[in-house]
Amino acid sequence: MIWKKRERDGRPAPLPCLLFLALLFFGGVLLGQVLAGRVPDATGDELGRYLTDYFRLGGGIGHAAGAIPSTAIIYFRYPLLAFLLGFTSLGILLLPCVTVAYGFFLSFSVCCFTAAFGVDGILLAFAVFGLRCMLTLPCYLLLAVSSWGSSAALAKLSFGRGKRVVPVIYGRDCWIRFIGAVIVLLVGICVDLFLSPRLLQAVLEQILL
């Protein structure tokens, strides 16, 4: 019944959408690794000096309050964009691009850490990105799959060439997913602001001292 309903309103089944977006994400990850290998070695040295100064100045724990806006932007940027793109037919083209970009920038950032600190960079990257990715990536995929289906239905509605198409309805499930993702992300921001500076400091103590 659910499959037939989705067929009538023009929305593709969620599982193929999830697999497709997941493949695009991992494609972005691979692309980030390839391009990170072409970054000059001086970039890794600059990152190492920056983190050394950051640690010595005590920038992690003492400035948690000032980090709230930037942390909120980091947590919400991809999930919120995925949700909003579900209200336009352009989302069918833009969501795959955003998914590739998400995987690319995450992978590129992690590779920069490993370039600067070698194997220790993996632990450092986990301290910086670990909690964030464990929360933002599932929320992004949850919202992106639904939004891509809505965008596909809107595209069919826009280019139906006179065919009778059922209007796209954003029901209660859509808003429950969004509110649930917002709650998870807000909790993640609170935990991140409290835990990440301490975890980062502990890792830097092992690497830089």
PDB file of N, CA and C in Angstrom, residues 20 40 45 48 74 82 90 92 100 117 126 131 141 145 148 152 160 165 174 178 181 189 194 200 202 206 208-209:
ATOM      1  N   PHE A  20      21.315   5.712  -3.095  1.00  0.00           N
ATOM      2  CA  PHE A  20      21.895   6.630  -4.075  1.00  0.00           C
ATOM      3  C   PHE A  20      22.636   7.772  -3.389  1.00  0.00           C
ATOM      4  N   PRO A  40      49.879  21.017  -0.817  1.00  0.00           N
ATOM      5  CA  PRO A  40      51.298  21.154  -0.459  1.00  0.00           C
ATOM      6  C   PRO A  40      51.560  20.763   0.988  1.00  0.00           C
ATOM      7  N   ASP A  45      51.946  21.741   7.789  1.00  0.00           N
ATOM      8  CA  ASP A  45      52.759  22.430   8.792  1.00  0.00           C
ATOM      9  C   ASP A  45      52.020  23.621   9.385  1.00  0.00           C
ATOM     10  N   GLY A  48      49.501  22.388  11.847  1.00  0.00           N
ATOM     11  CA  GLY A  48      50.165  21.986  13.083  1.00  0.00           C
ATOM     12  C   GLY A  48      50.514  23.177  13.952  1.00  0.00           C
ATOM     13  N   ILE A  74      27.579  24.908  12.031  1.00  0.00           N
ATOM     14  CA  ILE A  74      28.229  23.672  11.577  1.00  0.00           C
ATOM     15  C   ILE A  74      27.277  22.487  11.680  1.00  0.00           C
ATOM     16  N   ALA A  82      19.153  20.391   3.475  1.00  0.00           N
ATOM     17  CA  ALA A  82      18.463  19.229   2.921  1.00  0.00           C
ATOM     18  C   ALA A  82      16.960  19.347   3.112  1.00  0.00           C
ATOM     19  N   LEU A  90      14.029  22.009  -7.693  1.00  0.00           N
ATOM     20  CA  LEU A  90      15.472  22.067  -7.914  1.00  0.00           C
ATOM     21  C   LEU A  90      16.240  21.136  -6.977  1.00  0.00           C
ATOM     22  N   ILE A  92      15.951  18.087  -6.628  1.00  0.00           N
ATOM     23  CA  ILE A  92      16.301  16.825  -7.268  1.00  0.00           C
ATOM     24  C   ILE A  92      17.690  16.892  -7.894  1.00  0.00           C
ATOM     25  N   VAL A 100      27.474  15.232  -2.221  1.00  0.00           N
ATOM     26  CA  VAL A 100      28.873  15.069  -2.626  1.00  0.00           C
ATOM     27  C   VAL A 100      29.755  16.083  -1.905  1.00  0.00           C
ATOM     28  N   PHE A 117      49.707  15.411  11.105  1.00  0.00           N
ATOM     29  CA  PHE A 117      50.105  14.675  12.300  1.00  0.00           C
ATOM     30  C   PHE A 117      50.268  13.171  12.071  1.00  0.00           C
ATOM     31  N   PHE A 126      39.043  12.642  14.923  1.00  0.00           N
ATOM     32  CA  PHE A 126      37.890  12.088  15.636  1.00  0.00           C
ATOM     33  C   PHE A 126      37.464  13.011  16.768  1.00  0.00           C
ATOM     34  N   LEU A 131      31.914  13.299  17.104  1.00  0.00           N
ATOM     35  CA  LEU A 131      30.555  13.453  17.624  1.00  0.00           C
ATOM     36  C   LEU A 131      29.666  14.155  16.609  1.00  0.00           C
ATOM     37  N   LEU A 141      20.884  12.523   6.177  1.00  0.00           N
ATOM     38  CA  LEU A 141      20.351  11.494   5.284  1.00  0.00           C
ATOM     39  C   LEU A 141      18.852  11.298   5.505  1.00  0.00           C
ATOM     40  N   VAL A 145      16.680  12.158   2.185  1.00  0.00           N
ATOM     41  CA  VAL A 145      15.921  11.131   1.481  1.00  0.00           C
ATOM     42  C   VAL A 145      14.478  11.577   1.277  1.00  0.00           C
ATOM     43  N   TRP A 148      14.405  14.583  -1.174  1.00  0.00           N
ATOM     44  CA  TRP A 148      14.653  14.221  -2.569  1.00  0.00           C
ATOM     45  C   TRP A 148      13.406  13.600  -3.190  1.00  0.00           C
ATOM     46  N   ALA A 152      11.416  15.193  -6.305  1.00  0.00           N
ATOM     47  CA  ALA A 152      11.092  14.417  -7.501  1.00  0.00           C
ATOM     48  C   ALA A 152       9.606  14.531  -7.827  1.00  0.00           C
ATOM     49  N   GLY A 160       4.715  17.751 -15.883  1.00  0.00           N
ATOM     50  CA  GLY A 160       3.802  16.652 -16.177  1.00  0.00           C
ATOM     51  C   GLY A 160       3.196  16.680 -17.561  1.00  0.00           C
ATOM     52  N   VAL A 165      -1.532  14.603 -12.088  1.00  0.00           N
ATOM     53  CA  VAL A 165      -0.590  14.216 -11.050  1.00  0.00           C
ATOM     54  C   VAL A 165      -1.127  14.651  -9.702  1.00  0.00           C
ATOM     55  N   CYS A 174       6.615  14.417   7.772  1.00  0.00           N
ATOM     56  CA  CYS A 174       7.676  15.344   7.342  1.00  0.00           C
ATOM     57  C   CYS A 174       8.120  16.237   8.495  1.00  0.00           C
ATOM     58  N   PHE A 178      11.638  16.422  10.877  1.00  0.00           N
ATOM     59  CA  PHE A 178      12.396  17.664  11.026  1.00  0.00           C
ATOM     60  C   PHE A 178      12.569  18.040  12.494  1.00  0.00           C
ATOM     61  N   ALA A 181      15.020  15.732  14.146  1.00  0.00           N
ATOM     62  CA  ALA A 181      16.399  16.050  13.778  1.00  0.00           C
ATOM     63  C   ALA A 181      16.886  17.292  14.510  1.00  0.00           C
ATOM     64  N   ILE A 189      24.846  19.816  19.948  1.00  0.00           N
ATOM     65  CA  ILE A 189      25.555  21.075  20.137  1.00  0.00           C
ATOM     66  C   ILE A 189      25.947  21.256  21.601  1.00  0.00           C
ATOM     67  N   PHE A 194      30.496  21.151  25.473  1.00  0.00           N
ATOM     68  CA  PHE A 194      31.034  20.743  26.769  1.00  0.00           C
ATOM     69  C   PHE A 194      32.172  19.738  26.636  1.00  0.00           C
ATOM     70  N   LEU A 200      39.626  17.464  22.802  1.00  0.00           N
ATOM     71  CA  LEU A 200      40.663  17.998  21.937  1.00  0.00           C
ATOM     72  C   LEU A 200      41.918  18.337  22.723  1.00  0.00           C
ATOM     73  N   ALA A 202      42.922  16.942  25.503  1.00  0.00           N
ATOM     74  CA  ALA A 202      43.570  15.698  25.900  1.00  0.00           C
ATOM     75  C   ALA A 202      44.361  15.095  24.760  1.00  0.00           C
ATOM     76  N   GLN A 206      48.786  14.776  24.091  1.00  0.00           N
ATOM     77  CA  GLN A 206      49.536  13.585  23.702  1.00  0.00           C
ATOM     78  C   GLN A 206      50.346  13.821  22.424  1.00  0.00           C
ATOM     79  N   LEU A 208      51.222  17.047  20.872  1.00  0.00           N
ATOM     80  CA  LEU A 208      52.088  18.224  20.753  1.00  0.00           C
ATOM     81  C   LEU A 208      53.071  18.380  21.891  1.00  0.00           C
ATOM     82  N   LEU A 209      52.836  17.695  22.994  1.00  0.00           N
ATOM     83  CA  LEU A 209      53.731  17.866  24.139  1.00  0.00           C
ATOM     84  C   LEU A 209      54.644  16.665  24.297  1.00  0.00           C
TER      85      LEU A 209
END
